[in-house]
PDB file of C-alpha atoms in Angstrom:
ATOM      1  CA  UNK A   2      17.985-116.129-101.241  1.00  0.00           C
ATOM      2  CA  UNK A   3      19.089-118.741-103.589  1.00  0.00           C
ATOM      3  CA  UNK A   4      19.280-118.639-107.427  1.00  0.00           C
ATOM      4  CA  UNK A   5      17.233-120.958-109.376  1.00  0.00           C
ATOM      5  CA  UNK A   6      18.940-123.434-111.310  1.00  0.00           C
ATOM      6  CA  UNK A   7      17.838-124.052-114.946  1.00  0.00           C
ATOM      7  CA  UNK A   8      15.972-126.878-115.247  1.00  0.00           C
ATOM      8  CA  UNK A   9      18.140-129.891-116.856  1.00  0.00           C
ATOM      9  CA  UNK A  10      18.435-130.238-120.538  1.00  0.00           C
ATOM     10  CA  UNK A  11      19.780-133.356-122.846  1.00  0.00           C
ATOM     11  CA  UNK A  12      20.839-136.301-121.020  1.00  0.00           C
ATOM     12  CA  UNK A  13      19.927-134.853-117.869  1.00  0.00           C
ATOM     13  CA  UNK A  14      16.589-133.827-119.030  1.00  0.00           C
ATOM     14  CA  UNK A  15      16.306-137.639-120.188  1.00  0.00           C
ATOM     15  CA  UNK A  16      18.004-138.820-116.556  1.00  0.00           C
ATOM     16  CA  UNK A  17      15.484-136.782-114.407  1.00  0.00           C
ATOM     17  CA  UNK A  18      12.226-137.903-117.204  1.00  0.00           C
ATOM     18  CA  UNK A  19      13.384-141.799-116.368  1.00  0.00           C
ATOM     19  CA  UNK A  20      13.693-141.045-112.652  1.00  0.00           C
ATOM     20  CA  UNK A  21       9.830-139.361-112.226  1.00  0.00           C
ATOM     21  CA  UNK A  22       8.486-142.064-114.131  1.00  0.00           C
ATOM     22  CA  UNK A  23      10.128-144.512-111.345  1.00  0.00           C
ATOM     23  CA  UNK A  24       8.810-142.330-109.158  1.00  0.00           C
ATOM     24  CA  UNK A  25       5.599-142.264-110.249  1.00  0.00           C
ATOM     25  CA  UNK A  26       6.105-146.883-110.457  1.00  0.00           C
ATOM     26  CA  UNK A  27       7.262-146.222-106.669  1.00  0.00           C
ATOM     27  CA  UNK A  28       3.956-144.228-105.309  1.00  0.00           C
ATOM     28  CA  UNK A  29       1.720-146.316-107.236  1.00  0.00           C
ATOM     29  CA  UNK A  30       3.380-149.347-104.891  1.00  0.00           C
ATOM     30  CA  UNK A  31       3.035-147.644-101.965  1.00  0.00           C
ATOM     31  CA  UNK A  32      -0.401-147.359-102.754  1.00  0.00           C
ATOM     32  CA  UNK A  33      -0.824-151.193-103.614  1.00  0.00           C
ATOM     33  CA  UNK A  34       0.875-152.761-100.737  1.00  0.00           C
ATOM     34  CA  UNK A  35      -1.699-150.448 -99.194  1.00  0.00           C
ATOM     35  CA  UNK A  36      -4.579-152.773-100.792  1.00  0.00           C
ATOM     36  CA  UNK A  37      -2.651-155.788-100.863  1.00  0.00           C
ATOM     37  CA  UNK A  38      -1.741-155.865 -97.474  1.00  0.00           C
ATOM     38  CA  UNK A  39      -5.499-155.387 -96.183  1.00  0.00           C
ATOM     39  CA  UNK A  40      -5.984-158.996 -97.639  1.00  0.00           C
ATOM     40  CA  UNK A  41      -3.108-160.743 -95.832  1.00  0.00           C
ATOM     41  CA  UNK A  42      -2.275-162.194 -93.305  1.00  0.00           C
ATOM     42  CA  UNK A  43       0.880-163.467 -90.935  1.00  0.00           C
ATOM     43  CA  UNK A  44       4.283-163.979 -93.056  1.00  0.00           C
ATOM     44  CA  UNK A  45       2.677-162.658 -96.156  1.00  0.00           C
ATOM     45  CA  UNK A  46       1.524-159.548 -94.512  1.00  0.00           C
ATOM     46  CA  UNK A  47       4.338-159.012 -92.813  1.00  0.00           C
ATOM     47  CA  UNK A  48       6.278-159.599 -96.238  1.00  0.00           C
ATOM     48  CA  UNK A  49       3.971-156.827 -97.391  1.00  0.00           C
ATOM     49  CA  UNK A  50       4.919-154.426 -94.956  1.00  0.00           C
ATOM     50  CA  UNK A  51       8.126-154.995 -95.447  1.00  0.00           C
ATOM     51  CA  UNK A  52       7.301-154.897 -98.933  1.00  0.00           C
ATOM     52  CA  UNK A  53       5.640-151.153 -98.240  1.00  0.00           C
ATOM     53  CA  UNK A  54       8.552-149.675 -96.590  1.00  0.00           C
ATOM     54  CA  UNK A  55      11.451-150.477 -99.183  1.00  0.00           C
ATOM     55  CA  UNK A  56       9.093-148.905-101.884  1.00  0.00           C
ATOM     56  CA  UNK A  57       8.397-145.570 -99.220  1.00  0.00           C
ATOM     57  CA  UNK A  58      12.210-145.973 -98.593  1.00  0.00           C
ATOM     58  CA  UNK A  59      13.141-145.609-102.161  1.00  0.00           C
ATOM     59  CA  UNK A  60      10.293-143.151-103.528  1.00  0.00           C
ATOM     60  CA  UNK A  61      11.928-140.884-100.950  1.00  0.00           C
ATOM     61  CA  UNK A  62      15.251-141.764-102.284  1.00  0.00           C
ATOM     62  CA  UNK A  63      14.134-140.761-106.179  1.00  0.00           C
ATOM     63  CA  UNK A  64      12.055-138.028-105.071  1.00  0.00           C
ATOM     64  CA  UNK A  65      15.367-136.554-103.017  1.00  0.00           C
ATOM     65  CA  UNK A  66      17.503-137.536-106.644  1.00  0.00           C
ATOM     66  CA  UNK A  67      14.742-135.483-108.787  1.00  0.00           C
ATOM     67  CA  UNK A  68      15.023-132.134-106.639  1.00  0.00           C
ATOM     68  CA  UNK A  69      18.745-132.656-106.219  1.00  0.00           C
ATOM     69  CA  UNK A  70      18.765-132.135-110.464  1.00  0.00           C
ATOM     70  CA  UNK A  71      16.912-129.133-109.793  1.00  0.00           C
ATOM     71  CA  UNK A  72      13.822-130.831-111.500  1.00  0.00           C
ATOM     72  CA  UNK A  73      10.106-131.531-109.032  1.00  0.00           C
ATOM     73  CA  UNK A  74       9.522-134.135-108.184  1.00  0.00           C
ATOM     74  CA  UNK A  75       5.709-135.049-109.281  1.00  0.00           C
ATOM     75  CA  UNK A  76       3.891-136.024-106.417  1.00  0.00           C
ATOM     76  CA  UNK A  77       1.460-139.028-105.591  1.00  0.00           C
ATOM     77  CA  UNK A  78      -1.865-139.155-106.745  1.00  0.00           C
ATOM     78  CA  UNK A  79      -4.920-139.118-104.303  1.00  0.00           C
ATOM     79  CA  UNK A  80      -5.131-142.849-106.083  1.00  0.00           C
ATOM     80  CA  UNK A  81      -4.207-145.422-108.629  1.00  0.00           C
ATOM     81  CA  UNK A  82      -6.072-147.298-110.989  1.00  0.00           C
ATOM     82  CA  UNK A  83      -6.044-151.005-109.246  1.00  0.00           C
ATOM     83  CA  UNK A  84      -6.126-153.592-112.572  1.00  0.00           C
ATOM     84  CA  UNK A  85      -8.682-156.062-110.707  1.00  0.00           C
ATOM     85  CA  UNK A  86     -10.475-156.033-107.636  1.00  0.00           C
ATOM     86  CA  UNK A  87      -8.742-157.383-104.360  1.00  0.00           C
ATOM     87  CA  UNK A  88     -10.863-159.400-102.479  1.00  0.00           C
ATOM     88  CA  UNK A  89      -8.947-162.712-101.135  1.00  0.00           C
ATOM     89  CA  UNK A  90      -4.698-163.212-100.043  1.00  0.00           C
ATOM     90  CA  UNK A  91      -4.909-165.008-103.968  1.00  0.00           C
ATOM     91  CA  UNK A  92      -5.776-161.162-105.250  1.00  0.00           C
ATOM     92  CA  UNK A  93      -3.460-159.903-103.218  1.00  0.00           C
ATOM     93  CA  UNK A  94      -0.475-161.279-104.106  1.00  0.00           C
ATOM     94  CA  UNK A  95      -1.348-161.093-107.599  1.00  0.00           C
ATOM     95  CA  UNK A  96      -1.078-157.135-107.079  1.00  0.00           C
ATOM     96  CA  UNK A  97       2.310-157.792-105.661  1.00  0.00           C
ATOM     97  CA  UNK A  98       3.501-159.165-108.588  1.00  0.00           C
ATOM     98  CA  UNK A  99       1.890-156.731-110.729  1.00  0.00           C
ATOM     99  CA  UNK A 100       3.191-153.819-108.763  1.00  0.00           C
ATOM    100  CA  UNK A 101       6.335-155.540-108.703  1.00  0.00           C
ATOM    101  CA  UNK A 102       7.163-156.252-112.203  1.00  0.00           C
ATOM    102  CA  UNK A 103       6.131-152.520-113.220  1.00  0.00           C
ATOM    103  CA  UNK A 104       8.254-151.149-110.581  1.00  0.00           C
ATOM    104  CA  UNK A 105      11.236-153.388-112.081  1.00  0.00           C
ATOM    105  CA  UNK A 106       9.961-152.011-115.811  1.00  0.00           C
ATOM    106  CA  UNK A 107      10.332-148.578-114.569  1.00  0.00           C
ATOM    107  CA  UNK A 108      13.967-149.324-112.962  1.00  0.00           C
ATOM    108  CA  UNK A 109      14.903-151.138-116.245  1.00  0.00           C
ATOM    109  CA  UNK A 110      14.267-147.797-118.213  1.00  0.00           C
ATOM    110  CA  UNK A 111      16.096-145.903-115.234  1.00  0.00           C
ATOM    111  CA  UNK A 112      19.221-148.089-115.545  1.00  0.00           C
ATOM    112  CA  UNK A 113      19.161-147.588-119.223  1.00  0.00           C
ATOM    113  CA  UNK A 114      19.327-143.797-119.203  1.00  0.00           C
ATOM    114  CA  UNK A 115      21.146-143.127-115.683  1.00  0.00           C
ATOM    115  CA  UNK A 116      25.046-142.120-115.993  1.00  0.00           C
ATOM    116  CA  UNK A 117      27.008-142.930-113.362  1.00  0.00           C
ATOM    117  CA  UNK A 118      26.876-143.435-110.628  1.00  0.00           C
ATOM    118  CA  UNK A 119      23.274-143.449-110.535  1.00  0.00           C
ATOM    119  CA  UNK A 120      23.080-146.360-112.963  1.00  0.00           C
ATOM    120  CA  UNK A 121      24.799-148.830-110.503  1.00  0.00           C
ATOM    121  CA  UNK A 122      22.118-148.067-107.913  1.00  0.00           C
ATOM    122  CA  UNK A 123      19.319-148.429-109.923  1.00  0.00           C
ATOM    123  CA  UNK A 124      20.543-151.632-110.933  1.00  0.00           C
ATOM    124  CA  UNK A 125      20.517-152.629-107.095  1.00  0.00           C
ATOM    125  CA  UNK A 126      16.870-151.364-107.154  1.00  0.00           C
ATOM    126  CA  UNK A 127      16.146-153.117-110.331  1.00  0.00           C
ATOM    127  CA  UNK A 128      17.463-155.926-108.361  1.00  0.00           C
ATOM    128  CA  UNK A 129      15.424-156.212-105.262  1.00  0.00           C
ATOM    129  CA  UNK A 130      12.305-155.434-107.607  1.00  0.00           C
ATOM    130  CA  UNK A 131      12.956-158.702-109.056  1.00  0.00           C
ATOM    131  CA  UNK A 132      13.540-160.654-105.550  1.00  0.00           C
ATOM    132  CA  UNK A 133      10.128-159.017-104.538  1.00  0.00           C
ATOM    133  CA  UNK A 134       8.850-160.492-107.404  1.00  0.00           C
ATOM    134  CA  UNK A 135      10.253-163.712-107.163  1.00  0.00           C
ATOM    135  CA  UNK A 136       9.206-163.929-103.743  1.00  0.00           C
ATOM    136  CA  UNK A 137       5.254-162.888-104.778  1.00  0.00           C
ATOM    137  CA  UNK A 138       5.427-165.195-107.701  1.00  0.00           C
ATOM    138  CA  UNK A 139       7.090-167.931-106.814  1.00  0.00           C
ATOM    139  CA  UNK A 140       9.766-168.311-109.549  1.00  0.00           C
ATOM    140  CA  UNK A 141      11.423-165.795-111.107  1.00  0.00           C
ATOM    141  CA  UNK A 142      11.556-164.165-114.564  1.00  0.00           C
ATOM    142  CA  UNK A 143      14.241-164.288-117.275  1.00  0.00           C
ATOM    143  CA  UNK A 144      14.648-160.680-117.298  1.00  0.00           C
ATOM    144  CA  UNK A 145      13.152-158.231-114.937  1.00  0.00           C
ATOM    145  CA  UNK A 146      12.674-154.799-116.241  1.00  0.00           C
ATOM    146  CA  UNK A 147      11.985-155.330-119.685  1.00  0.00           C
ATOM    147  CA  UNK A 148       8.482-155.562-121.158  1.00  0.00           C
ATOM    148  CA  UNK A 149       7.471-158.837-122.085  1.00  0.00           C
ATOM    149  CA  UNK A 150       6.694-159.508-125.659  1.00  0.00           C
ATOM    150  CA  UNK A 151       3.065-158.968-126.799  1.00  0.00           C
ATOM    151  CA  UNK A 152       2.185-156.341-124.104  1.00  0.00           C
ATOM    152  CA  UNK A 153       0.853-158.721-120.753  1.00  0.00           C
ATOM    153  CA  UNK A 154      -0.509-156.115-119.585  1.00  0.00           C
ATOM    154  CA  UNK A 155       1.326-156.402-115.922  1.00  0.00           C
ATOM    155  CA  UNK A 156       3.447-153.710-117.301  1.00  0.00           C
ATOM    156  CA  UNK A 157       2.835-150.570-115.266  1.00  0.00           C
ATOM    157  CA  UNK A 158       2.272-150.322-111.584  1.00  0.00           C
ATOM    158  CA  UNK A 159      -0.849-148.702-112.329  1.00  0.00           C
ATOM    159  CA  UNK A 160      -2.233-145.987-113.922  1.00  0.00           C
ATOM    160  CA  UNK A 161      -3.543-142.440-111.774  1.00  0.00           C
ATOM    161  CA  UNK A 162      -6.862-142.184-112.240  1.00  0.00           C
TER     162      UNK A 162
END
């Protein structure tokens, strides 16, 4: 039988807070690549899938990081709030973009409170948040991971509901 470890304190506590809330960026993209990718077709749904399994790929990865700290690891909800209905490839990679950039808003925040050598991979994932993005959008942003001035409102990767 193993002993329980006590559950992290200080700038673990603060480490493992910044890591579920990335978690919680990484299901809600998982579960709008879901949506998004029901409205495309050829490269971009194929980008989509793509898309899909770097964010399963990586929720795994925090949600392994979270119970490593001897923290749980919160899991999905049955679904996320969607910020406008999906009905055409137009809507769709909208959502990509939106689920991008609050994925890379939720990295930011990791990067800022990770130690090392956690900090230098969330910077890679901050990273290929921002390709995504780029790719979705079309151009890319000065900074990825930050909130933009004035609240945009493409903030979060969605809310539960």
């Amino acid at each position: 039988m193993s002993t329980p470890r006590p559950a992290p304190s200080g700038t673990a506590a603060v480490e493992v807070k910044a890591l579920r809330d990335a978690l919680d960026a990484e299901h809600a993209a998982v579960y709008g690549y879901g949506i998004a990718g029901g409205r495309l077709t050829g490269a971009a749904r194929t980008q989509a899938r793509t898309a899909l399994d770097a964010h399963r790929a990586r929720r795994d990865t925090i949600t392994r990081l979270i119970t490593d700290r001897g923290a749980t690891a919160p899991p999905a909800a049955p679904a996320y709030t969607v910020p406008f209905p999906v009905a055409t490839p137009a809507d769709a990679t909208r959502l990509a973009v939106y689920l991008e950039d609050g994925v890379a808003l939720r990295l930011g925040a990791l990067v800022a409170a990770a130690g090392a050598p956690l900090r230098a991979e969330a910077a890679g994932w901050l990273r290929e948040a921002a390709v995504w993005g780029v790719r979705w959008r079309g151009a890319s942003t000065p900074f990825p991971g930050l909130p933009e001035e004035g609240g945009s409102g493409t903030a979060t990767a969605g809310g539960r509901t």
